[in-house]
Short mmCIF file of C-alpha atoms in Angstrom, two decimals:
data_model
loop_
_atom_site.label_atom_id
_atom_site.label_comp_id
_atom_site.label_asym_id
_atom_site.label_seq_id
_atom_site.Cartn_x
_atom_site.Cartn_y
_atom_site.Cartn_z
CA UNK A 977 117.47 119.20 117.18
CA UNK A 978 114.35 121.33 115.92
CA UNK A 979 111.74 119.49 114.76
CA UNK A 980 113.04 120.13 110.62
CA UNK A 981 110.30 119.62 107.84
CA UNK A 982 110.82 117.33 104.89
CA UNK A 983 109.43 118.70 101.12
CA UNK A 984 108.89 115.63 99.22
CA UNK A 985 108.39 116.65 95.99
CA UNK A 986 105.74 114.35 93.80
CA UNK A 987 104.73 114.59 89.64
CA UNK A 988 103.11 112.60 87.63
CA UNK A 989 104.90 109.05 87.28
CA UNK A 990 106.67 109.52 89.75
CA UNK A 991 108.42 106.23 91.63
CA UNK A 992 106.47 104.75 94.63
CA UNK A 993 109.04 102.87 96.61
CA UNK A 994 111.63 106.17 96.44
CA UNK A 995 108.67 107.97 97.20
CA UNK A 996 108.04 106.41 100.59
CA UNK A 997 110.73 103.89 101.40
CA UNK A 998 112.43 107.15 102.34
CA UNK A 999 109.51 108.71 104.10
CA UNK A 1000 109.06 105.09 105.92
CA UNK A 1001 112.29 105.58 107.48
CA UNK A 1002 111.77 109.02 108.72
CA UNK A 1003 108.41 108.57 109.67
CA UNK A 1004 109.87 106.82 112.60
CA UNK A 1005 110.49 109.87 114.32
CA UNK A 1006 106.95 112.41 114.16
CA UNK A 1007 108.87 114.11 117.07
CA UNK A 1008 111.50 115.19 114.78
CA UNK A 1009 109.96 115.37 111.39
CA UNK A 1010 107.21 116.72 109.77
CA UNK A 1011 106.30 115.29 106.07
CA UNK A 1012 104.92 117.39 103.64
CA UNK A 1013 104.14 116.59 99.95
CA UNK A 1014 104.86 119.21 97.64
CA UNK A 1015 103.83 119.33 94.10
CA UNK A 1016 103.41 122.26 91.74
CA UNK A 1017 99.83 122.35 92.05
CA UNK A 1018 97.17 120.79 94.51
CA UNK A 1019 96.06 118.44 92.27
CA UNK A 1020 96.35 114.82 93.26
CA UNK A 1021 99.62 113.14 92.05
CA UNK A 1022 99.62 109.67 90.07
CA UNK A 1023 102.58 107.70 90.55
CA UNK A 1024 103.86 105.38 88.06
CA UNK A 1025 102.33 102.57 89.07
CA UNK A 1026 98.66 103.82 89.54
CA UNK A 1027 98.38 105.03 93.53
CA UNK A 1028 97.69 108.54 93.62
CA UNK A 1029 99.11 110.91 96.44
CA UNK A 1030 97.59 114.23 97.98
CA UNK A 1031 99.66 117.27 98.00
CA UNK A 1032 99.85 119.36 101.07
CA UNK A 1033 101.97 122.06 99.66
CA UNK A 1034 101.40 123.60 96.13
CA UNK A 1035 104.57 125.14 95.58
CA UNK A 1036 103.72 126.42 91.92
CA UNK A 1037 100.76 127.69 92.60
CA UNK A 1038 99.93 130.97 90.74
CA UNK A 1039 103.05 130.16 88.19
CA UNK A 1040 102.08 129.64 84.27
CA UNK A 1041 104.79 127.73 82.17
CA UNK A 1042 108.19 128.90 81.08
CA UNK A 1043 108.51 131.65 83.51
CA UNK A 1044 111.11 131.20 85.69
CA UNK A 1045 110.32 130.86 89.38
CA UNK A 1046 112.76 133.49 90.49
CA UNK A 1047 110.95 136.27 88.39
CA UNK A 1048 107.75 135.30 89.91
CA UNK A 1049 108.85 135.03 93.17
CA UNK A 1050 111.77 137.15 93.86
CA UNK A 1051 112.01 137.22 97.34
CA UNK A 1052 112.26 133.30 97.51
CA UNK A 1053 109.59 130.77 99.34
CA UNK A 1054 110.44 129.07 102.19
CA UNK A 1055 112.95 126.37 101.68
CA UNK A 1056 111.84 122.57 104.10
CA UNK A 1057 114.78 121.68 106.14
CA UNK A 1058 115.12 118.72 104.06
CA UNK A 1059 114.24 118.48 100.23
CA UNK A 1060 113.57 114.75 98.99
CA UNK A 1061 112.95 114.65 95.35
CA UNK A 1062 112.47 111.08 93.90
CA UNK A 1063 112.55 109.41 90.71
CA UNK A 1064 110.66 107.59 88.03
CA UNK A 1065 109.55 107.72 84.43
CA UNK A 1066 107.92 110.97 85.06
CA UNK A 1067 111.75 112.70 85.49
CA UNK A 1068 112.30 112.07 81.72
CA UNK A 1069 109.35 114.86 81.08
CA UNK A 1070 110.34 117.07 84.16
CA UNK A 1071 114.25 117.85 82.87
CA UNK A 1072 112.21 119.71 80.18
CA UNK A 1073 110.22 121.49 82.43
CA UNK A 1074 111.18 125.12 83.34
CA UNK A 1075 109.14 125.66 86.14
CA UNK A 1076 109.62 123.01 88.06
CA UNK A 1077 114.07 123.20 87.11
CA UNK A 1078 113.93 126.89 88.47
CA UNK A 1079 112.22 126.21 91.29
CA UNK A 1080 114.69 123.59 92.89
CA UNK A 1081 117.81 126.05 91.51
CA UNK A 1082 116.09 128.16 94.13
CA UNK A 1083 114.59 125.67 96.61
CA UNK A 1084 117.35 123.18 97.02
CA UNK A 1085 120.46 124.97 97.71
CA UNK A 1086 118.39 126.99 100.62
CA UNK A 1087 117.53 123.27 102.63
CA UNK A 1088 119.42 122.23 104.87
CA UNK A 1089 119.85 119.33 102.72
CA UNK A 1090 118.63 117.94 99.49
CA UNK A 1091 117.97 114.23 99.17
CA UNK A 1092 117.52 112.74 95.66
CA UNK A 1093 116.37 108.86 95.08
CA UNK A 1094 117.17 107.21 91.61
CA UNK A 1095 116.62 109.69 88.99
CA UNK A 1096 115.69 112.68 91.09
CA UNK A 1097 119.23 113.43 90.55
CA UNK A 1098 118.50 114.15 86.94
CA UNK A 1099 116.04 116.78 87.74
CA UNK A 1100 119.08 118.50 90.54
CA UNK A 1101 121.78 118.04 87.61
CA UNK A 1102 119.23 119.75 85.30
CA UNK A 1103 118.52 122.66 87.96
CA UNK A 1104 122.12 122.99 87.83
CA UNK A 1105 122.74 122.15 91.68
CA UNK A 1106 125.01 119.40 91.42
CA UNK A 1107 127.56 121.32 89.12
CA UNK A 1108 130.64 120.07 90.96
CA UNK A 1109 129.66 117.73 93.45
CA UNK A 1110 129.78 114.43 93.04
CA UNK A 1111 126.32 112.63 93.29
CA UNK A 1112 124.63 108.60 91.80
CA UNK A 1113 121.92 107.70 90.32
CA UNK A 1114 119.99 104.05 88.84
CA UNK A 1115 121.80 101.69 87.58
CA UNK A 1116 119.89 100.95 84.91
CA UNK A 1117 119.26 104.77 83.32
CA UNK A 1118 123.21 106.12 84.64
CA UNK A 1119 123.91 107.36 80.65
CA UNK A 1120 121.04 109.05 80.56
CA UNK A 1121 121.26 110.84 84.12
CA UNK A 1122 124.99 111.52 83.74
CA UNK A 1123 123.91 113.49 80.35
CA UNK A 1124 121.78 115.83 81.94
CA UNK A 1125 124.42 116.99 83.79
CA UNK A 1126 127.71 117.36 82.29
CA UNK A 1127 129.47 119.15 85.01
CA UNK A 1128 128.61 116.38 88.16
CA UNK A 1129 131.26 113.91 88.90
CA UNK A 1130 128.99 111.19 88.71
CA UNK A 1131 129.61 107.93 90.97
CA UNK A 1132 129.20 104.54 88.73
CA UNK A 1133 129.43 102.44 91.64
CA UNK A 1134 127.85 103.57 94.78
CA UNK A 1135 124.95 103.10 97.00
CA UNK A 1136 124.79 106.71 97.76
CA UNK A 1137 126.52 109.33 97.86
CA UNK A 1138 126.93 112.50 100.21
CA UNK A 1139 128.62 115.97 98.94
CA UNK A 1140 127.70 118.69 100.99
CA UNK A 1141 124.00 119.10 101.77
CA UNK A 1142 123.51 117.03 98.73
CA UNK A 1143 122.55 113.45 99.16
CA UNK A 1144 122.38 111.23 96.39
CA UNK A 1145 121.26 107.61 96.19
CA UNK A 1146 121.18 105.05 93.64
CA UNK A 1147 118.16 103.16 92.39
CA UNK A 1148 114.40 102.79 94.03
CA UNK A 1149 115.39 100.98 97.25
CA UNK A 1150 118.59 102.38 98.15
CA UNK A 1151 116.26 105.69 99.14
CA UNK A 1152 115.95 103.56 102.04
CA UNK A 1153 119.74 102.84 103.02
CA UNK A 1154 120.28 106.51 102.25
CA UNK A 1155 117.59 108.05 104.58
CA UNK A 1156 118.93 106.08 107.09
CA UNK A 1157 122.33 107.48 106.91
CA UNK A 1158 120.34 111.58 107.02
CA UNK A 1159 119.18 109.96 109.98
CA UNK A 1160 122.09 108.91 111.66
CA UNK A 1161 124.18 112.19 110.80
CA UNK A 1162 120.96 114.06 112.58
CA UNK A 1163 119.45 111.79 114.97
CA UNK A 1164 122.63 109.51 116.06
CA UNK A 1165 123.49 105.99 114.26
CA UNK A 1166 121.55 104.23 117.11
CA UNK A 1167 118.54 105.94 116.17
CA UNK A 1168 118.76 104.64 112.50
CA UNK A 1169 119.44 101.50 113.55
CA UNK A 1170 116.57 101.65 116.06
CA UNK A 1171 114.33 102.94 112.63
CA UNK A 1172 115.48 99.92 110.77
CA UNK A 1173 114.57 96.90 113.52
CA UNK A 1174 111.15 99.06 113.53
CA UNK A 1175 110.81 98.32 109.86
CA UNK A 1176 112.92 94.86 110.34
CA UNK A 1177 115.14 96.10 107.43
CA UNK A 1178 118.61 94.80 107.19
CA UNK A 1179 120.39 98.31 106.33
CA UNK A 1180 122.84 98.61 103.92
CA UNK A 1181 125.06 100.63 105.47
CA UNK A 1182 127.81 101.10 103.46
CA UNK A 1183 127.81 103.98 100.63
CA UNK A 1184 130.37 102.23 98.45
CA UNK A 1185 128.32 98.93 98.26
CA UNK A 1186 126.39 98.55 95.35
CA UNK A 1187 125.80 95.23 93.65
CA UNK A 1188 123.91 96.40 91.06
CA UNK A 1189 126.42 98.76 89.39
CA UNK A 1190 128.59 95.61 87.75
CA UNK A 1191 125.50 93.77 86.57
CA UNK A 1192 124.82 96.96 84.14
CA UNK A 1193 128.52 97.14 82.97
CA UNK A 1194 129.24 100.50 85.11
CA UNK A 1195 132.48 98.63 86.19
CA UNK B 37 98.18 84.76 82.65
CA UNK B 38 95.01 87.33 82.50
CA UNK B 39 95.27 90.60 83.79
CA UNK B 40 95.14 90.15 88.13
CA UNK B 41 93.70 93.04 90.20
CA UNK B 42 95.43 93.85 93.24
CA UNK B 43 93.01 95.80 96.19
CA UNK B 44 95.18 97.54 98.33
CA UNK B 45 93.54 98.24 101.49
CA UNK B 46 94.33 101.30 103.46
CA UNK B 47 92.81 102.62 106.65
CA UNK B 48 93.84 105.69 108.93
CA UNK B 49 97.10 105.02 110.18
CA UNK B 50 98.60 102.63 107.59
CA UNK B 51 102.07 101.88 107.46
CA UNK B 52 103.42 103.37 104.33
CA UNK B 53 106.35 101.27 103.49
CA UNK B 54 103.60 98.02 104.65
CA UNK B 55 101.81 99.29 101.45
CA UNK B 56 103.83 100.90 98.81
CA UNK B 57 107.09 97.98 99.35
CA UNK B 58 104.50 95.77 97.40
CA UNK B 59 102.90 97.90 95.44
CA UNK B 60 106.17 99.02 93.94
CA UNK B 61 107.20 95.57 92.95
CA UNK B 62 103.84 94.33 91.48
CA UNK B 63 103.75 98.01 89.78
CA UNK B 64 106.50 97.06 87.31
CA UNK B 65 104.12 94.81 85.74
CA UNK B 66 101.28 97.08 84.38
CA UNK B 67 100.31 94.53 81.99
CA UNK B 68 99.41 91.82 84.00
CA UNK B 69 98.71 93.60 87.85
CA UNK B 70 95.88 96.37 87.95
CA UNK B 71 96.55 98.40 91.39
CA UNK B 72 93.00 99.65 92.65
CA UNK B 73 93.32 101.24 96.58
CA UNK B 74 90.30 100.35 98.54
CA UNK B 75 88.98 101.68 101.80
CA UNK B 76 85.65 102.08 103.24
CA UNK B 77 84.61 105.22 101.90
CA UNK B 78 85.87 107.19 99.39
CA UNK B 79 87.73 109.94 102.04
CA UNK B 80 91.72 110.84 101.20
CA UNK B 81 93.69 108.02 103.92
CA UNK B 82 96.47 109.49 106.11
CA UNK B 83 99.29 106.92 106.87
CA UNK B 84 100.49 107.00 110.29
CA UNK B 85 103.12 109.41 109.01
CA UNK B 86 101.34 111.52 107.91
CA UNK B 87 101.09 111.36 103.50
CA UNK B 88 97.32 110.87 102.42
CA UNK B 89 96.26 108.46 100.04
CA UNK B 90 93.57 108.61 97.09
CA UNK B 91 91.04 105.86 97.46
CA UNK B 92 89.98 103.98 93.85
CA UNK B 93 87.39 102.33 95.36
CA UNK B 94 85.54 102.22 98.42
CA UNK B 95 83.45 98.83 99.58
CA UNK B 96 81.86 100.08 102.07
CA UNK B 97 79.85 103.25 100.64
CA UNK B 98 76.76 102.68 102.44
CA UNK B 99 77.44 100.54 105.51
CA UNK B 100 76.58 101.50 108.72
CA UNK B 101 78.89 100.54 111.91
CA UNK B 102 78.07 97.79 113.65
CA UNK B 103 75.71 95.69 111.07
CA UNK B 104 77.24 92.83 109.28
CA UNK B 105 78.86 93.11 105.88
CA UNK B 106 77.29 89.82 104.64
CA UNK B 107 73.88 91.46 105.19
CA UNK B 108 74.05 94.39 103.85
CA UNK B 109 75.61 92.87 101.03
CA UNK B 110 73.92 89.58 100.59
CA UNK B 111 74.99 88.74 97.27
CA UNK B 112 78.20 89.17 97.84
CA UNK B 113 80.97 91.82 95.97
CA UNK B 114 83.94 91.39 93.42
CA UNK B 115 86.57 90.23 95.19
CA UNK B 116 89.74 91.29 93.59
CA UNK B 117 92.43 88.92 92.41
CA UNK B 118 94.91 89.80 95.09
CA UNK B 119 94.22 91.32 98.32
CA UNK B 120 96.85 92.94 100.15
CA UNK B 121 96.33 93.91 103.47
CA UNK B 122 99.23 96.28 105.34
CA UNK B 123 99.62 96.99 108.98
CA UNK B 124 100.41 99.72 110.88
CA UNK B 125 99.16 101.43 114.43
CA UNK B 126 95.43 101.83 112.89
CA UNK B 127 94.98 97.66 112.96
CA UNK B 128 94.47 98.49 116.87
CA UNK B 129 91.25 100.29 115.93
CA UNK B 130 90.37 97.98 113.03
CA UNK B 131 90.35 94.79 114.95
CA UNK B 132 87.41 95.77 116.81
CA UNK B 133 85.30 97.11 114.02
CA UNK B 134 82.56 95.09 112.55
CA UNK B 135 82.02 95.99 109.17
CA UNK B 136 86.05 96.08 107.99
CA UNK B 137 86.15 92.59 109.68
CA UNK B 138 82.83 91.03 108.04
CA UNK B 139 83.96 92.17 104.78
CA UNK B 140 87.00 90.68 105.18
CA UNK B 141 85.85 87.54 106.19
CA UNK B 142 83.64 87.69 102.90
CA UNK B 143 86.09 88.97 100.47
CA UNK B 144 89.40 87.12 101.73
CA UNK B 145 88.61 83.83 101.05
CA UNK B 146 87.16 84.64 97.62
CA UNK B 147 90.57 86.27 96.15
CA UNK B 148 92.40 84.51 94.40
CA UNK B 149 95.36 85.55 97.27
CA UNK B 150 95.38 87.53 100.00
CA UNK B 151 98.82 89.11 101.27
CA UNK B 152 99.22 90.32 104.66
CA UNK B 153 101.87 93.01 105.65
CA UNK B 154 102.83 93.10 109.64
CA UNK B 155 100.01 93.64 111.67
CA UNK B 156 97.63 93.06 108.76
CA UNK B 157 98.00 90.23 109.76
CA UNK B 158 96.00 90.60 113.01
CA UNK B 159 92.92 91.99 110.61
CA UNK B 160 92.95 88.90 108.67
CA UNK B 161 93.16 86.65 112.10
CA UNK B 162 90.12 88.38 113.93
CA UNK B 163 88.29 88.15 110.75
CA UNK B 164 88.41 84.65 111.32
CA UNK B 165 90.21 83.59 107.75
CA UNK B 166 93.36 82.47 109.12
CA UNK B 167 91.77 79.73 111.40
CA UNK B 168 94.02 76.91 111.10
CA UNK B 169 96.45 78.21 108.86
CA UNK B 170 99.69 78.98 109.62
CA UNK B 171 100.70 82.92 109.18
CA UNK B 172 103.34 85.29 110.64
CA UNK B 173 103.39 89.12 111.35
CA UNK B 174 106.08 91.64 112.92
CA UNK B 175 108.29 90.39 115.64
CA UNK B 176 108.27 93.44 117.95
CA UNK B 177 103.94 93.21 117.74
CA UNK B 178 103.88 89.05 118.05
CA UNK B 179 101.69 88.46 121.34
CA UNK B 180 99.65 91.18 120.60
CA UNK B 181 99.04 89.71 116.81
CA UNK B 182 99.07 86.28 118.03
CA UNK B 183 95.94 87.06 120.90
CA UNK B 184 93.55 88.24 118.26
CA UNK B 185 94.02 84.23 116.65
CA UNK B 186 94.03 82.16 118.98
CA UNK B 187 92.93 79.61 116.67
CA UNK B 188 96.14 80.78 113.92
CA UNK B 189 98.94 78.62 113.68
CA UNK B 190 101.75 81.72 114.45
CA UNK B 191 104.95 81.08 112.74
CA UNK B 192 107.45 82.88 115.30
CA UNK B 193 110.75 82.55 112.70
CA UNK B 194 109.69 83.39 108.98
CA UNK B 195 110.41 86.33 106.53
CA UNK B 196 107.00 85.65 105.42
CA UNK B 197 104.55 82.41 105.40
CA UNK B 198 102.14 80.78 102.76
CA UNK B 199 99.60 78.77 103.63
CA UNK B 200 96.80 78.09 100.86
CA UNK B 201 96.13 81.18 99.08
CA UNK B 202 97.38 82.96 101.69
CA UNK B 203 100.84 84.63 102.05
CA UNK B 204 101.18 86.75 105.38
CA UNK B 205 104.81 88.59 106.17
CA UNK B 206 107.03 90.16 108.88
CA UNK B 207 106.82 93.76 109.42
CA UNK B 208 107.16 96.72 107.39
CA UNK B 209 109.94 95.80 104.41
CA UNK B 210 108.89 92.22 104.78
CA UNK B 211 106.15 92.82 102.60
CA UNK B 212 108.83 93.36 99.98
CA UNK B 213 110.34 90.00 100.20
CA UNK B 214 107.15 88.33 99.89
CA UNK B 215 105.77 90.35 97.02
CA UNK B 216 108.61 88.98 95.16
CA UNK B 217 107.73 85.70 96.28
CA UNK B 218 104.25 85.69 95.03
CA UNK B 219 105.63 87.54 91.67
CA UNK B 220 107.77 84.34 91.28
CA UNK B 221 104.73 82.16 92.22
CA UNK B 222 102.09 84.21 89.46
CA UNK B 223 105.02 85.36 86.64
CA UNK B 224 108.31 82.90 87.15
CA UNK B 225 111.32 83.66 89.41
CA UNK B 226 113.02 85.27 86.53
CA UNK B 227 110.30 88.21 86.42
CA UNK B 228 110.94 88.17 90.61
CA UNK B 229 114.29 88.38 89.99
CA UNK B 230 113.79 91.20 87.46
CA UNK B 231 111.63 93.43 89.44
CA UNK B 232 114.36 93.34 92.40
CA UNK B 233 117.20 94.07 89.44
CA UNK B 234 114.67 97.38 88.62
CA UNK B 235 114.69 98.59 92.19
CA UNK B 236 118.14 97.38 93.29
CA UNK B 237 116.75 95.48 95.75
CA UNK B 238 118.58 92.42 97.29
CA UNK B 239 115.77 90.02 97.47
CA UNK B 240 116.29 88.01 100.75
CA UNK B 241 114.08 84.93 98.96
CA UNK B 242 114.48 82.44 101.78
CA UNK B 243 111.10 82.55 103.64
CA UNK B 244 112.59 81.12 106.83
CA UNK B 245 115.84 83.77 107.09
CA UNK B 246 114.68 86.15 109.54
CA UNK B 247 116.87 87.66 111.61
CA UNK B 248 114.43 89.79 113.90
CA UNK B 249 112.89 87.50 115.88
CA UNK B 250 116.10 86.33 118.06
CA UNK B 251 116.14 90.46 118.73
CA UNK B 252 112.79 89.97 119.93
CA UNK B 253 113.27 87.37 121.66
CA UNK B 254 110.55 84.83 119.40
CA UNK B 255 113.25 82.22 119.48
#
């Protein structure tokens, strides 16, 4: 395999552990993956929690708001092999946000695939990527996911979910079981299970099981 | 309870998921845990895999390699409430650098706790604050941790270990475990118990289950 890039996408608030329990897993494997941070501008990035990340890629940079990033960049930016866009409080701001909703309509379809964590998949519903695949979310915010995008079949019970290039996990730490599974469809299952005793993390390796979906009435 | 800092320390080639696995779980308590990232001086800190991390506050603005932390600093520094300490492939620099290992010998023992992640374990242990405690680190590192303390009692089968105010874990998602451990110490296991519902996390709360270090042969 060519060594693929991952875009991680950060904004303000967003979620640490679906942030980098993700780019833990992956991280495994330099020879195969390059990480980049991508924000909309180069400013540092304050997740939820306080720690503040550096951006290596300002994707927006140049772009005022409520433009739509097709007009301002009609022939398209590069797309990263893979797209990881996580979640946390700071999503509830972004479905709002035209800029940032235009540029993954663009962005994501062209990866090779597009990773969400928790409620990342809000933003993707919102961009209008997910129309007609079926994709999860948290636990804990599904109403308010599913009702940013009416035309997903969303999955109440599941601990991720893959529809095409689109890879959808539920809430904060099942980033982790997720990017394990990318990693086994790319690398081989033995290397994700080799990434796992690295991290001595018992994976969850099974998309359907999800504990968490009957203790918030999903089922 | 009054408000608890936690000082993060990071250093080049930190493990992410060493740091942010614990800083994600304290992080859902923003009224009672204050996350400040400390390094030595106030430059951007690139994980092993690459993403770079602000620094809130750096200790060591000033020092020089090589002299003594307690003399340049003879009045001693605030220590803060909880100091975590994550591993990763830069400890194998670290544990032959004066200053990092004087200050930690000065502030360790003067927090209220200090956590240990994997091989932060080994920082803590050539510091000299682990003499005669009993403390654990990752299973695929062990001799290598366990020659830098000779003098550390090294727990060969444990998710994580506490000894005093000290709480050291098993590599990489570890760290998780045992942050929820000293939530339930600080806040009550029901707040523990909450933080893992928020991140749909299956706590593995039994100190003692650890399944890596048969793989590793540790038992």
């Amino acid at each position: 395999m060519a060594k693929q890039t991952i875009g991680a996408l950060v904004f303000p608030g967003f979620e640490l552990l679906d942030l980098y329990g993700p780019l833990e897993m992956f991280g495994f494997f330099t020879e195969h993956f390059e990480i980049q941070i991508l924000s909309r501008t180069s400013d540092p990035v304050a997740s939820r929690a306080g720690p503040r990340t550096l951006v290596d890629v300002a994707w927006g940079e140049g772009c005022s708001g409520g433009a739509a990033w097709s007009e301002l960049n009609p022939g398209g930016i590069a797309a990263p092999d893979l797209l990881l866009v996580p979640g946390g409080p700071g999503t509830r701001a972004l479905v709002d946000e035209p800029v940032t909703l235009a540029w993954l309509a663009d962005i994501a379809p062209k990866a090779g695939h597009t990773l969400s964590v928790c409620t990342g998949s809000a933003l993707l519903a919102r961009a209008g990527v997910l129309d007609g695949l079926h994709a999860t979310t948290n636990k804990a915010a599904f109403a308010w996911v599913e009702s940013q995008g009416p035309q997903v079949h969303w999955v109440r019970q599941a601990r991720w979910v893959k529809d095409g290039s689109f890879y959808s996990s539920s809430g904060v730490s099942a980033g982790i079981d997720m990017a394990l599974a990318v990693i086994a469809d790319l690398l081989g299952r033995a290397q994700a299970e080799q990434a796992a005793l690295w991290a001595e993390y018992t994976w969850h390796d099974d998309p359907g099981r999800d504990p968490f979906a009957g203790r918030h009435g999903l089922i």
